[in-house]
PDB file of C-alpha atoms in Angstrom:
ATOM      1  CA  MET A   1       4.552  -8.920  -2.544  1.00 96.00           C
ATOM      2  CA  LEU A   2       1.849 -11.332  -1.409  1.00 97.00           C
ATOM      3  CA  GLU A   3       4.440 -12.136   1.582  1.00 95.00           C
ATOM      4  CA  PHE A   4       5.065  -7.847   1.943  1.00 96.00           C
ATOM      5  CA  GLU A   5       1.389  -7.252   1.983  1.00 95.00           C
ATOM      6  CA  ARG A   6       1.045  -9.892   5.175  1.00 92.00           C
ATOM      7  CA  ARG A   7       2.733  -6.998   7.330  1.00 88.00           C
ATOM      8  CA  VAL A   8       0.183  -4.944   8.815  1.00 76.00           C
ATOM      9  CA  TRP A   9       1.231  -1.014   8.138  1.00 79.00           C
ATOM     10  CA  ARG A  10       0.600   1.817  10.294  1.00 82.00           C
ATOM     11  CA  ARG A  11       2.072   4.314   8.096  1.00 83.00           C
ATOM     12  CA  ASP A  12       1.041   4.752   4.677  1.00 84.00           C
ATOM     13  CA  SER A  13       4.677   6.637   3.979  1.00 88.00           C
ATOM     14  CA  ALA A  14       6.532   3.751   5.440  1.00 91.00           C
ATOM     15  CA  LYS A  15       4.739   1.297   3.129  1.00 94.00           C
ATOM     16  CA  ASP A  16       5.753   3.540   0.632  1.00 95.00           C
ATOM     17  CA  GLU A  17       8.990   4.264   0.568  1.00 95.00           C
ATOM     18  CA  LEU A  18       9.766   0.462   1.704  1.00 95.00           C
ATOM     19  CA  ILE A  19       7.952   0.203  -1.862  1.00 97.00           C
ATOM     20  CA  ARG A  20      10.489   2.227  -3.744  1.00 98.00           C
ATOM     21  CA  ARG A  21      13.389   0.620  -1.797  1.00 97.00           C
ATOM     22  CA  ARG A  22      12.300  -3.193  -1.967  1.00 97.00           C
ATOM     23  CA  PHE A  23      10.756  -3.831  -5.100  1.00 98.00           C
ATOM     24  CA  ASN A  24      12.303  -0.778  -7.115  1.00 98.00           C
ATOM     25  CA  LEU A  25       8.560   0.916  -8.398  1.00 98.00           C
ATOM     26  CA  SER A  26       6.693   3.332  -7.518  1.00 98.00           C
ATOM     27  CA  PRO A  27       4.098   2.874  -4.906  1.00 96.00           C
ATOM     28  CA  ILE A  28       1.442   3.595  -8.417  1.00 96.00           C
ATOM     29  CA  ARG A  29       3.271   0.900 -10.181  1.00 98.00           C
ATOM     30  CA  TYR A  30       3.597  -1.703  -7.030  1.00 97.00           C
ATOM     31  CA  TYR A  31      -0.051  -1.406  -6.788  1.00 95.00           C
ATOM     32  CA  GLN A  32      -1.420  -2.411 -10.335  1.00 97.00           C
ATOM     33  CA  ARG A  33       1.124  -5.415 -10.074  1.00 98.00           C
ATOM     34  CA  LEU A  34      -0.533  -6.263  -6.986  1.00 97.00           C
ATOM     35  CA  PHE A  35      -3.860  -6.133  -7.975  1.00 96.00           C
ATOM     36  CA  ARG A  36      -2.995  -7.875 -11.231  1.00 98.00           C
ATOM     37  CA  LEU A  37      -1.531 -10.599  -8.987  1.00 98.00           C
ATOM     38  CA  ILE A  38      -4.338 -10.936  -6.354  1.00 98.00           C
ATOM     39  CA  GLN A  39      -6.618 -12.174  -9.219  1.00 97.00           C
ATOM     40  CA  ARG A  40      -4.656 -14.995 -10.001  1.00 98.00           C
ATOM     41  CA  ARG A  41      -5.995 -18.565  -8.534  1.00 98.00           C
ATOM     42  CA  GLU A  42      -2.437 -19.611  -7.356  1.00 98.00           C
ATOM     43  CA  ALA A  43      -1.987 -16.582  -5.269  1.00 98.00           C
ATOM     44  CA  LEU A  44      -5.359 -17.111  -3.415  1.00 97.00           C
ATOM     45  CA  GLU A  45      -4.533 -20.718  -2.960  1.00 98.00           C
ATOM     46  CA  GLU A  46      -0.968 -20.036  -1.413  1.00 98.00           C
ATOM     47  CA  PHE A  47      -2.143 -16.708   0.563  1.00 98.00           C
ATOM     48  CA  PRO A  48      -5.732 -16.906   1.263  1.00 98.00           C
ATOM     49  CA  THR A  49      -6.021 -14.359   3.884  1.00 97.00           C
ATOM     50  CA  THR A  50      -3.949 -12.075   2.401  1.00 97.00           C
ATOM     51  CA  VAL A  51      -5.891 -11.921  -1.142  1.00 98.00           C
ATOM     52  CA  SER A  52      -9.540 -11.932   0.397  1.00 97.00           C
ATOM     53  CA  ARG A  53      -8.287  -9.222   2.355  1.00 94.00           C
ATOM     54  CA  LEU A  54      -6.692  -7.185  -0.908  1.00 95.00           C
ATOM     55  CA  LEU A  55      -9.879  -8.209  -2.996  1.00 96.00           C
ATOM     56  CA  ARG A  56     -12.218  -6.660  -0.066  1.00 94.00           C
ATOM     57  CA  ILE A  57     -10.097  -3.526  -0.086  1.00 90.00           C
ATOM     58  CA  ALA A  58      -9.542  -3.532  -4.166  1.00 90.00           C
ATOM     59  CA  ASN A  59     -13.219  -4.057  -4.177  1.00 89.00           C
ATOM     60  CA  SER A  60     -14.383  -1.150  -1.757  1.00 86.00           C
ATOM     61  CA  ASP A  61     -14.787   3.044  -1.948  1.00 69.00           C
ATOM     62  CA  ARG A  62     -11.680   2.441   0.149  1.00 58.00           C
ATOM     63  CA  PRO A  63      -7.925   3.525  -0.654  1.00 56.00           C
ATOM     64  CA  TYR A  64      -5.261   1.009  -0.222  1.00 53.00           C
TER      65      TYR A  64
END
């Protein structure tokens, strides 16, 4: 998931469709799992830039 999130997405609809196909999850379930994942220290250690960006987004008023 974090490798997938490293990519910069221009259109949310394209990302949502790829989430469905690649992970076999609805976007809502995907983001629930992603949020739990970015809370883990191991995730921050392996993907510091990506996790930091996602944590900033998660802690802001802005939706993914």
